[in-house]
Short mmCIF file of C-alpha atoms and ligand atoms in Angstrom, two decimals:
data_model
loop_
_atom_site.label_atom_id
_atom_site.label_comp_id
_atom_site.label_asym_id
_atom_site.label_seq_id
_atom_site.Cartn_x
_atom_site.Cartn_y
_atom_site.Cartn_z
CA UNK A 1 31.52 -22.32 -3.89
CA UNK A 2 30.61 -21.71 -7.32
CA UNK A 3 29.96 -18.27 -8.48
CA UNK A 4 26.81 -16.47 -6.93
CA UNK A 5 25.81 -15.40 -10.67
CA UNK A 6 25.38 -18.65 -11.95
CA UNK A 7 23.07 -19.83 -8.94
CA UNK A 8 20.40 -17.59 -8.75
CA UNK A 9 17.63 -16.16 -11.11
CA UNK A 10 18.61 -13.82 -13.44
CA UNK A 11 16.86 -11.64 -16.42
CA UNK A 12 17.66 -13.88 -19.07
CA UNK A 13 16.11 -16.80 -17.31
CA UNK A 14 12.65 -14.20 -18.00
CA UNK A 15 13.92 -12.83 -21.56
CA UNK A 16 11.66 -15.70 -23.71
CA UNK A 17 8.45 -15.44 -20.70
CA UNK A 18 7.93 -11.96 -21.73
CA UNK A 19 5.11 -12.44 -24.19
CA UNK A 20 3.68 -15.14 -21.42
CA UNK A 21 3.64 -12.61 -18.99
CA UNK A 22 2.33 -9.36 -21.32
CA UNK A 23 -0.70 -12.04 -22.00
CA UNK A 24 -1.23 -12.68 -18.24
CA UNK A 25 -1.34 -8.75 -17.41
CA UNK A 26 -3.61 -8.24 -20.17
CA UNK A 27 -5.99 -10.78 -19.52
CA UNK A 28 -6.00 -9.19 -15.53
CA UNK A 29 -6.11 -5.47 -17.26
CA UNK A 30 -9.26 -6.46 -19.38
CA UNK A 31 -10.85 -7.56 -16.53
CA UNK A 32 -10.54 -6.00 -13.16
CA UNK A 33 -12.91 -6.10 -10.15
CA UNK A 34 -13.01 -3.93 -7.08
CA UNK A 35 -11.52 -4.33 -3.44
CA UNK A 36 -13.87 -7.19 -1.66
CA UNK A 37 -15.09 -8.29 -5.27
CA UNK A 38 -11.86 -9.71 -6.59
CA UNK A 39 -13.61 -13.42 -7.28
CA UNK A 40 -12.26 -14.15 -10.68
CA UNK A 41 -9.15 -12.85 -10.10
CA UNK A 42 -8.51 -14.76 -7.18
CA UNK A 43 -10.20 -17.94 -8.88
CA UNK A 44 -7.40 -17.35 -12.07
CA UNK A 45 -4.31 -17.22 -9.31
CA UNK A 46 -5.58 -19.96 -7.25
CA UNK A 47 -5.74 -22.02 -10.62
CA UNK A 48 -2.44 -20.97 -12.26
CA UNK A 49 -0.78 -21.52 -8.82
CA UNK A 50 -1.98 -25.17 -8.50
CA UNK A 51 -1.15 -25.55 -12.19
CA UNK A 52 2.51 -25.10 -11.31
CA UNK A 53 2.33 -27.33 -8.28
CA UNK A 54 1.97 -25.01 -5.77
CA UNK A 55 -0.55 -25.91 -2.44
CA UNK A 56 -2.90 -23.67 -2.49
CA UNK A 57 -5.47 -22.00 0.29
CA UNK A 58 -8.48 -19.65 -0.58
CA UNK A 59 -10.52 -17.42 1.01
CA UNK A 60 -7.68 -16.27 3.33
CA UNK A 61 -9.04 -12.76 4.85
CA UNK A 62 -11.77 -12.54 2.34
CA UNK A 63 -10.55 -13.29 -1.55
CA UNK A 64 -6.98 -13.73 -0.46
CA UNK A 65 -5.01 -16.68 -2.03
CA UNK A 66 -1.63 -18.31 -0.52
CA UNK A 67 0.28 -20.39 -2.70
CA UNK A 68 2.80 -22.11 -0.60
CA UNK A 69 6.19 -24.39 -1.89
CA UNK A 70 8.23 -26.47 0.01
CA UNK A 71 11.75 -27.60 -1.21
CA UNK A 72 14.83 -29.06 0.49
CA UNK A 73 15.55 -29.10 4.12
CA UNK A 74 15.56 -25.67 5.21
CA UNK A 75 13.49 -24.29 7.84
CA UNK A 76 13.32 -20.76 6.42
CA UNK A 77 10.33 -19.06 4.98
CA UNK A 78 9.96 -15.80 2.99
CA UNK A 79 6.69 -14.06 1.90
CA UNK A 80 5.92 -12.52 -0.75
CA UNK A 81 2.58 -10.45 -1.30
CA UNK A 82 1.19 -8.96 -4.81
CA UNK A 83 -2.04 -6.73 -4.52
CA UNK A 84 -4.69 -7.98 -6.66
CA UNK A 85 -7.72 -5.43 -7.02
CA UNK A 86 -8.95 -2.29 -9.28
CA UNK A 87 -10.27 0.82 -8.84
CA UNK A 88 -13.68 2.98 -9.76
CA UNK A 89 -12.24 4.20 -12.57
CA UNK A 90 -13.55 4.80 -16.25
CA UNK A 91 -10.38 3.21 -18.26
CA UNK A 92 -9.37 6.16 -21.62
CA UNK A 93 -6.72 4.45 -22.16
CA UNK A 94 -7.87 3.16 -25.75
CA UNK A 95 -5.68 0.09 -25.38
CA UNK A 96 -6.81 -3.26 -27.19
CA UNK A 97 -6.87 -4.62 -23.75
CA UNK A 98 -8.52 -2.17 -21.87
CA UNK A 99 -11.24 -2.67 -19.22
CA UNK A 100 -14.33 -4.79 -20.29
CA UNK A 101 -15.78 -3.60 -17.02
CA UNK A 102 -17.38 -0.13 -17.36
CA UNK A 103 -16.54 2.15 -14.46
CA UNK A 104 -13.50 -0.47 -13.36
CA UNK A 105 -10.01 -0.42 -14.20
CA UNK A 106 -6.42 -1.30 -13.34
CA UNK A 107 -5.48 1.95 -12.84
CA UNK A 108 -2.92 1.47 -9.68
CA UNK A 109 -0.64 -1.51 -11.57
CA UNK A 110 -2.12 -4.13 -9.34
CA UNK A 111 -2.51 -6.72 -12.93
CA UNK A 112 1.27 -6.35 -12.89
CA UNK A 113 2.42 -6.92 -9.26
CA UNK A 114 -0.16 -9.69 -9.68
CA UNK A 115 1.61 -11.12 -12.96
CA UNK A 116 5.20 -10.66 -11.79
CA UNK A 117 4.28 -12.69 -8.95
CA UNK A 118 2.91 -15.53 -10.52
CA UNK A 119 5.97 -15.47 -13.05
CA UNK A 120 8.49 -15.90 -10.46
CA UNK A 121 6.20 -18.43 -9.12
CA UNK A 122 5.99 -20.43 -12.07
CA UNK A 123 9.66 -19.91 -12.54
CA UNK A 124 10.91 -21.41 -8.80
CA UNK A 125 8.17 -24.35 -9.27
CA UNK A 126 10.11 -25.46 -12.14
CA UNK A 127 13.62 -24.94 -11.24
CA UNK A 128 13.42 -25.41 -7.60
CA UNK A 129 16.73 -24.10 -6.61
CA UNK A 130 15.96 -22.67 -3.23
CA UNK A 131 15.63 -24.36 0.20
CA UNK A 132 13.12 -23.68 2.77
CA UNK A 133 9.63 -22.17 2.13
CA UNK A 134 8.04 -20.11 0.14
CA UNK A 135 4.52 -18.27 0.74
CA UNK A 136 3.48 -16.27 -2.17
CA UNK A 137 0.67 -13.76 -0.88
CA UNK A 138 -2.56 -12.76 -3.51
CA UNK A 139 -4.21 -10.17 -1.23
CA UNK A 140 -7.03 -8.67 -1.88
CA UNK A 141 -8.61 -5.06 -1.19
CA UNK A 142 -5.41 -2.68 -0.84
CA UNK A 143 -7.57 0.27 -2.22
CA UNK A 144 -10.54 -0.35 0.34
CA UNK A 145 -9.19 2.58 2.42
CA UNK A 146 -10.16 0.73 5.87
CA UNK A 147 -10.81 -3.05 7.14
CA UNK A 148 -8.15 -3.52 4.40
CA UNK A 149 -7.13 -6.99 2.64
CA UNK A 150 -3.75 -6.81 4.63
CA UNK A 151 -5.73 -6.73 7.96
CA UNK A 152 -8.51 -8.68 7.27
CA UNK A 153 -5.33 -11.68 6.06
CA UNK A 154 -3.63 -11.75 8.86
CA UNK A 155 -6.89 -11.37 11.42
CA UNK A 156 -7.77 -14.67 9.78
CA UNK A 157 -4.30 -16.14 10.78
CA UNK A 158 -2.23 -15.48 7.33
CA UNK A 159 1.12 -15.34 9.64
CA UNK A 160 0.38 -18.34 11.67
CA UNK A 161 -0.98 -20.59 8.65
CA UNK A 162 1.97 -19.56 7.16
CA UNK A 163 5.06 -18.55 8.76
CA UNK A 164 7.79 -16.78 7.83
CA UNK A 165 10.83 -15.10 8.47
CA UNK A 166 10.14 -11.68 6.37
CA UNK A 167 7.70 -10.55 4.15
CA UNK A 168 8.42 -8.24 0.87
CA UNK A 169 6.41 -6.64 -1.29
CA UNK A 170 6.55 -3.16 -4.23
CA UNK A 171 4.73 -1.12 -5.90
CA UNK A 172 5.19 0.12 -9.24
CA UNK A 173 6.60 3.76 -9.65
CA UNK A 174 5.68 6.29 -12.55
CA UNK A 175 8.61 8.97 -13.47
CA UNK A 176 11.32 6.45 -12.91
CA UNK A 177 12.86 4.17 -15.72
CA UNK A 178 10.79 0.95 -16.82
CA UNK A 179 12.85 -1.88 -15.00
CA UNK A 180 14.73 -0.22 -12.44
CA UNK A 181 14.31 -0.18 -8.96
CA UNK A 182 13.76 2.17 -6.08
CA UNK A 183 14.94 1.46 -2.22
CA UNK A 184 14.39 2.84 0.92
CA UNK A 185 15.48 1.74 4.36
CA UNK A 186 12.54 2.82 6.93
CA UNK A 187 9.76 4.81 6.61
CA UNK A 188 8.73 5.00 3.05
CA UNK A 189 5.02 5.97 2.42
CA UNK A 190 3.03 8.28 5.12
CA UNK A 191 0.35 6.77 6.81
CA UNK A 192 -3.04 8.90 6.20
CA UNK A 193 -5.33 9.73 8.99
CA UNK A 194 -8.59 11.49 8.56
CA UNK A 195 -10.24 13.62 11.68
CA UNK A 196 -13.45 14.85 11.58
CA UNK A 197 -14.56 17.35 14.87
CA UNK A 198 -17.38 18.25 15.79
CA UNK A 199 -18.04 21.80 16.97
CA UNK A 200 -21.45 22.16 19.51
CA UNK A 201 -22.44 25.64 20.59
CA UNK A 202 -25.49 27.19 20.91
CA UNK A 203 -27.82 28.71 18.50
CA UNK A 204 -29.18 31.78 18.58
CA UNK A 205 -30.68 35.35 16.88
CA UNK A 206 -27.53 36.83 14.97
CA UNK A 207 -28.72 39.80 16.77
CA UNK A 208 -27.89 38.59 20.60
CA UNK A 209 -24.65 36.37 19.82
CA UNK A 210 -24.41 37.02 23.59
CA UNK A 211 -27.26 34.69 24.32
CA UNK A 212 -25.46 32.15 22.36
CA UNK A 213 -22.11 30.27 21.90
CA UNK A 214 -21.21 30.41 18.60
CA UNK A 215 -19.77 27.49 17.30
CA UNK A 216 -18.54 29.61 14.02
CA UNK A 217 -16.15 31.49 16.08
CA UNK A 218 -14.92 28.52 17.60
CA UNK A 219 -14.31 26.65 14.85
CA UNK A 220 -12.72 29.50 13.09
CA UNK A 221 -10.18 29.68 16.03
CA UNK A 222 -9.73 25.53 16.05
CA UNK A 223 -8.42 26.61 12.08
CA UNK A 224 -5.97 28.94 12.96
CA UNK A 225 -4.55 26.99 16.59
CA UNK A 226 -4.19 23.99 14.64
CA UNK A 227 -1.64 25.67 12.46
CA UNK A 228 0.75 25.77 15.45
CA UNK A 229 0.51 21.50 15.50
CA UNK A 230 3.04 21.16 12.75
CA UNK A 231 4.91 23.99 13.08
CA UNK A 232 5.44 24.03 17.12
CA UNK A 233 5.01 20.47 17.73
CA UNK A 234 6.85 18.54 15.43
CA UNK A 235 11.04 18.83 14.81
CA UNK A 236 12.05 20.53 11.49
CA UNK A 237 13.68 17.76 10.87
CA UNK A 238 10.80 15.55 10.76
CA UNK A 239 7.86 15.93 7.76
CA UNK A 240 4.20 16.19 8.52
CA UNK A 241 0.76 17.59 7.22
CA UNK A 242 -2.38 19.01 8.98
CA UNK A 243 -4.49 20.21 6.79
CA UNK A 244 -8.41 21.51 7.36
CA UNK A 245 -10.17 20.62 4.11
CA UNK A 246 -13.39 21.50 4.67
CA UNK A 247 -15.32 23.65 7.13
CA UNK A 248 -19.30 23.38 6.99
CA UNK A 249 -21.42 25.84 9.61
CA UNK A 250 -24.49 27.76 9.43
CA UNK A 251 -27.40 28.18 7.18
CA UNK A 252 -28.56 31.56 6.94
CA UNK A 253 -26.25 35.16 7.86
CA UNK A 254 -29.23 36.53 10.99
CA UNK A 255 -28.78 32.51 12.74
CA UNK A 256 -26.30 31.57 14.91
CA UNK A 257 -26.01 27.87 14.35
CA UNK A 258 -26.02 25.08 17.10
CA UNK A 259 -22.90 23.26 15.22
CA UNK A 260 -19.96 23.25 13.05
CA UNK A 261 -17.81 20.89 11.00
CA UNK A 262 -14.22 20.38 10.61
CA UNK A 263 -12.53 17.41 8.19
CA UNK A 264 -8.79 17.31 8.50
CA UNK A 265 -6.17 15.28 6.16
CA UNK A 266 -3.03 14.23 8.93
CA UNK A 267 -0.30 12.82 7.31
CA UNK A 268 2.96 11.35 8.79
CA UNK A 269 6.47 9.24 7.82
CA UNK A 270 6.65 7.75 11.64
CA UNK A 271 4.88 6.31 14.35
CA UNK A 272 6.03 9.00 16.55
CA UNK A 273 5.21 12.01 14.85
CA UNK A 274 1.83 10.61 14.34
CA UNK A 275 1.00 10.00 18.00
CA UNK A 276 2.19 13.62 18.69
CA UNK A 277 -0.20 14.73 15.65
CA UNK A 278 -3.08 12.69 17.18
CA UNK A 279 -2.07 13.45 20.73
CA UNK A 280 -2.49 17.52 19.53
CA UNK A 281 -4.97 18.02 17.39
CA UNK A 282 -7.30 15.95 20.39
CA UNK A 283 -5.97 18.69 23.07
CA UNK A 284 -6.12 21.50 20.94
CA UNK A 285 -9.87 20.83 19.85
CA UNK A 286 -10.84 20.14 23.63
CA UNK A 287 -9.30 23.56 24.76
CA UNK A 288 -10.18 25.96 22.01
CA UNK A 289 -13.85 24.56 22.73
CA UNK A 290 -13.76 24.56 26.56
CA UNK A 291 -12.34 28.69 26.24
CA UNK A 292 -15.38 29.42 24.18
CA UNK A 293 -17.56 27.08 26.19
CA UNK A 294 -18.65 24.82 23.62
CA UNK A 295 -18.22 21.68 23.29
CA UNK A 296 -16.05 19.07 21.39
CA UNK A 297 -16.19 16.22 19.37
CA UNK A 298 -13.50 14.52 18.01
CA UNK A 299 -13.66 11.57 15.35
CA UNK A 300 -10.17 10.01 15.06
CA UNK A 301 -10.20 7.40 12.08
CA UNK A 302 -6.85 5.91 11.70
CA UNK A 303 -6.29 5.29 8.16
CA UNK A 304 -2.82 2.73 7.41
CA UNK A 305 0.16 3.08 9.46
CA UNK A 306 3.65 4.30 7.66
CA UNK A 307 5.17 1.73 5.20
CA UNK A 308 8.58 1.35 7.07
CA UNK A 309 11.00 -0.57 6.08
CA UNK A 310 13.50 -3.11 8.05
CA UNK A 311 16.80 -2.05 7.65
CA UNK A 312 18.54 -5.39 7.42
CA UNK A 313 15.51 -6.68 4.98
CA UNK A 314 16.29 -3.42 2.71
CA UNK A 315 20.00 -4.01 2.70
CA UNK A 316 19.05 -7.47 1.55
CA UNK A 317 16.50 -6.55 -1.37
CA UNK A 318 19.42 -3.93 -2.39
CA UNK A 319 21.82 -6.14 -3.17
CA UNK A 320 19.64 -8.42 -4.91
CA UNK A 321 18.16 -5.70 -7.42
CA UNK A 322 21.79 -4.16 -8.03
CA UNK A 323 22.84 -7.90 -8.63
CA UNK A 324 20.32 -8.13 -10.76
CA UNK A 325 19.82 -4.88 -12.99
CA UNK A 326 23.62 -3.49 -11.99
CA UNK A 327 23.82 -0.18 -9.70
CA UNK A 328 22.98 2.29 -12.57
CA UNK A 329 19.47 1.01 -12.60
CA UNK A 330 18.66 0.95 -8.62
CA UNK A 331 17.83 4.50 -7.04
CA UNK A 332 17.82 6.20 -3.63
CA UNK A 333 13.39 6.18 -3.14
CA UNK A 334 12.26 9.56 -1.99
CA UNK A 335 9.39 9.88 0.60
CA UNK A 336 6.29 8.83 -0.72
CA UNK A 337 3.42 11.06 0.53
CA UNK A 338 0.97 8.46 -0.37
CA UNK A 339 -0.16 5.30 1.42
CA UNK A 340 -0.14 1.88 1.03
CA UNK A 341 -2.02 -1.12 3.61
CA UNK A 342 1.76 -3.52 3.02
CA UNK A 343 2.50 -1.27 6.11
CA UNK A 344 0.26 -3.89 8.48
CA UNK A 345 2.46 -6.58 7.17
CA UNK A 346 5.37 -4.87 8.06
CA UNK A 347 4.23 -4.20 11.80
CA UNK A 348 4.05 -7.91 11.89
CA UNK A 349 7.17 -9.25 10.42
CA UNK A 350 10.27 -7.54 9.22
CA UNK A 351 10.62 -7.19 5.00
CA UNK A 352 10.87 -4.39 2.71
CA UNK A 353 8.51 -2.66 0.51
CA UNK A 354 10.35 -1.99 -3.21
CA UNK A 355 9.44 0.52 -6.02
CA UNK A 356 9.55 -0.46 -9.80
CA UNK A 357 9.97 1.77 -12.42
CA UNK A 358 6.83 1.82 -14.73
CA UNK A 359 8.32 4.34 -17.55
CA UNK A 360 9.63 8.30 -17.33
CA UNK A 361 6.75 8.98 -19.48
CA UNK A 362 4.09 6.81 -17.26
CA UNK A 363 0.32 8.30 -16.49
CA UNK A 364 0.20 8.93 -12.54
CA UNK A 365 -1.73 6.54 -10.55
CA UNK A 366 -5.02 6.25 -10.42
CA UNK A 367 -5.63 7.98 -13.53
CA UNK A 368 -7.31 7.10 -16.29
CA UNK A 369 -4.71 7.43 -18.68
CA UNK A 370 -2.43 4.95 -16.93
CA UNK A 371 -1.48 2.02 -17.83
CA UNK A 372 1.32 -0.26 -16.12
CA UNK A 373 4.56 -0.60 -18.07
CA UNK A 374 5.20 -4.31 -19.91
CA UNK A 375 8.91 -3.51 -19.98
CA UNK A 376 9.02 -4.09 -16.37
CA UNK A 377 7.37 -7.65 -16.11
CA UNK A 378 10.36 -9.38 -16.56
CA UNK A 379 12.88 -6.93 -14.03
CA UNK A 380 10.28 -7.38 -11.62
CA UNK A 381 9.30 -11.57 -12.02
CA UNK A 382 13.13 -12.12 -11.86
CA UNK A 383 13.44 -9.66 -9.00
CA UNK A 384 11.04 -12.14 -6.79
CA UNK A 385 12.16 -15.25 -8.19
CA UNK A 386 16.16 -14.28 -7.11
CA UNK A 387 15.33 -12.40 -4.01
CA UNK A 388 13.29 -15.57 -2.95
CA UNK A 389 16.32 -17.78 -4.16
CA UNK A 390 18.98 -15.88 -2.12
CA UNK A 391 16.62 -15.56 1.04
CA UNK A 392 16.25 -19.56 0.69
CA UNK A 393 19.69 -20.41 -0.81
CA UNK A 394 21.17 -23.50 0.51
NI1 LIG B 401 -1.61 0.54 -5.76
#
């Protein structure tokens, strides 16, 4: 067998597309749109993709875009998915390139998952040294919070249309090194749940609280019981976070009022803990209420699951990075408290979710200072072209 180096995509196969791709991710940069709104941007994939001889389907899930290459005899299939939208954001960057749409930006990296992905793809068009399948993913809306572009893909079929046999996707990451790569083997990012309950009494003169049940008190006491949800209910050894963010009751200090508010922010790293969360917070509410005699409403909305990632998948996207960028330049991930909708694709099919360095010095997300990193566009292109090659070699 000849040598495994020789075979397979590597970062001098990228070192003369650099410029290509810097002009690609500016282009995207200068002109974002928002989740659900992503028309151009899908338009300029759907076109590139075709342009390298890709088949191509639209409106998948909304805006979403497959590109989909067939080569050899193989019957395997790999996916790969690149997030394609911007945020409500007013750019300061100051960058010759920055927004042309006021109040929009690229402020999450999505114009450079999106580039990356359409340089490996015009990279294993060309060279065609794979065989099997591959399914390159455009999705659309990962910022829209709920009714996501990753759920409203594969309700309209995207794993059926388009089979495969794991899915990967990443994410850039500011604070680590332009170019390198983060890995984690299951759960990754938290999934994000927001609660709202409802607190009904009933109202009264300030003067006769006995006359009344005060929904002030009760809520007050829902506060303090939910502390014990984390703390008694969940190992030490697991990570979670219940936290009351606001509390709304009242109007004037002589009126007892007929309701209170609660919003809570529940955060988790696994399926588990966050039933037991859910499962807690419900029973809690409905007996702090019932021992006060009010009563209880309880608004559960799921936000996305945990990002967790295959083990077997991971071990596989490992070796490929450390192949490719050597083992001083691929990290140990930490927990990622944020959230991320590639977690739906993962309760589908197996894959891993990778970080890329964007720069030590990097803006955070989803600020207006950030920008993503053109030093990784060529790490992360010949990432997905080689991980895609290996997956499908021969
Ligand atoms: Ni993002």
């Amino acid at each position: 067998m000849p040598a495994a180096s020789n075979q397979f995509a590597s970062l001098a196969d990228f070192a003369d597309k650099a410029g290509d791709l810097a002009a690609t991710r500016h282009h995207l940069h200068a002109h974002p749109e928002l989740s659900f709104e992503e028309h151009e941007t899908a338009r300029y994939v759907a076109e590139r993709l075709e342009s390298f001889g890709y088949e191509v389907a639209r409106n998948v899930g909304g805006l979403g875009v497959v590109g989909r290459l067939s080569q050899g005899e193989g019957g395997r299939s790999i996916a790969i998915r690149a997030d394609m939208d911007a945020l409500p954001i007013a750019e300061a960057t100051g960058l010759p390139y920055a927004s042309t749409a006021p109040g929009k930006m690229h402020a999450c990296g999505h114009d450079g998952h999106t580039t990356m992905l359409l340089g490996a793809a015009e990279y294993l068009a060309r060279t065609r040294r794979f065989t099997g399948t591959v399914n390159l993913v455009f999705q659309p809306a990962e910022e829209a919070g709920k009714v996501s572009g990753a759920q409203a893909m594969i309700a309209d079929g995207l794993f059926e249309r388009f089979p495969c046999d794991a899915i990967f996707g990443l994410h850039n990451h500011p604070g680590a090194p332009a170019g390198s790569f983060l890995m984690r083997a299951g759960p990754l990012m938290a999934a994000a749940d927001t609660v709202t309950i409802t607190v009904t009494g009933r109202g009264g003169h300030a003067s006769r609280p006995h006359l009344t049940i005060d929904p002030i008190v009760t809520a007050a006491n829902l506060v303090m019981t939910l502390q014990t949800v984390v703390s008694r209910n969940v190992s030490p050894l697991e990570t979670a976070v219940v936290t009351v963010g606001t509390i709304h009751g009242g109007t004037a200090t002589n009126v007892i009022p007929e309701s209170a508010e609660l919003t809570l922010s529940v955060r988790s790293f696994s399926r588990e803990v966050r039933e037991t969360l859910e499962r807690r917070i419900r029973a809690i509410a409905a007996s702090v209420a019932e021992a006060h005699g009010a009563r209880v409403e309880v608004d559960y909305e799921k936000g996305y699951p945990v990002v967790i990632n295959a083990e077997p998948e991971t071990a596989f996207a490992t070796e490929v990075v450390t192949e490719l960028v050597g083992a001083e330049n691929v990290a140990v991930c930490p927990l990622i408290p944020g959230s991320e909708d590639f977690s739906y694709f993962l309760e589908h099919k197996p894959g891993c979710f990778l970080r890329l360095g964007n720069g030590e010095d990097s803006a955070i997300l989803h600020s207006s200072k950030y920008d993503f990193n053109d030093k990784s566009l060529t790490a992360g292109a010949a990432m997905w072209a080689r991980l895609a090659e290996r997956f499908l070699a021969a």
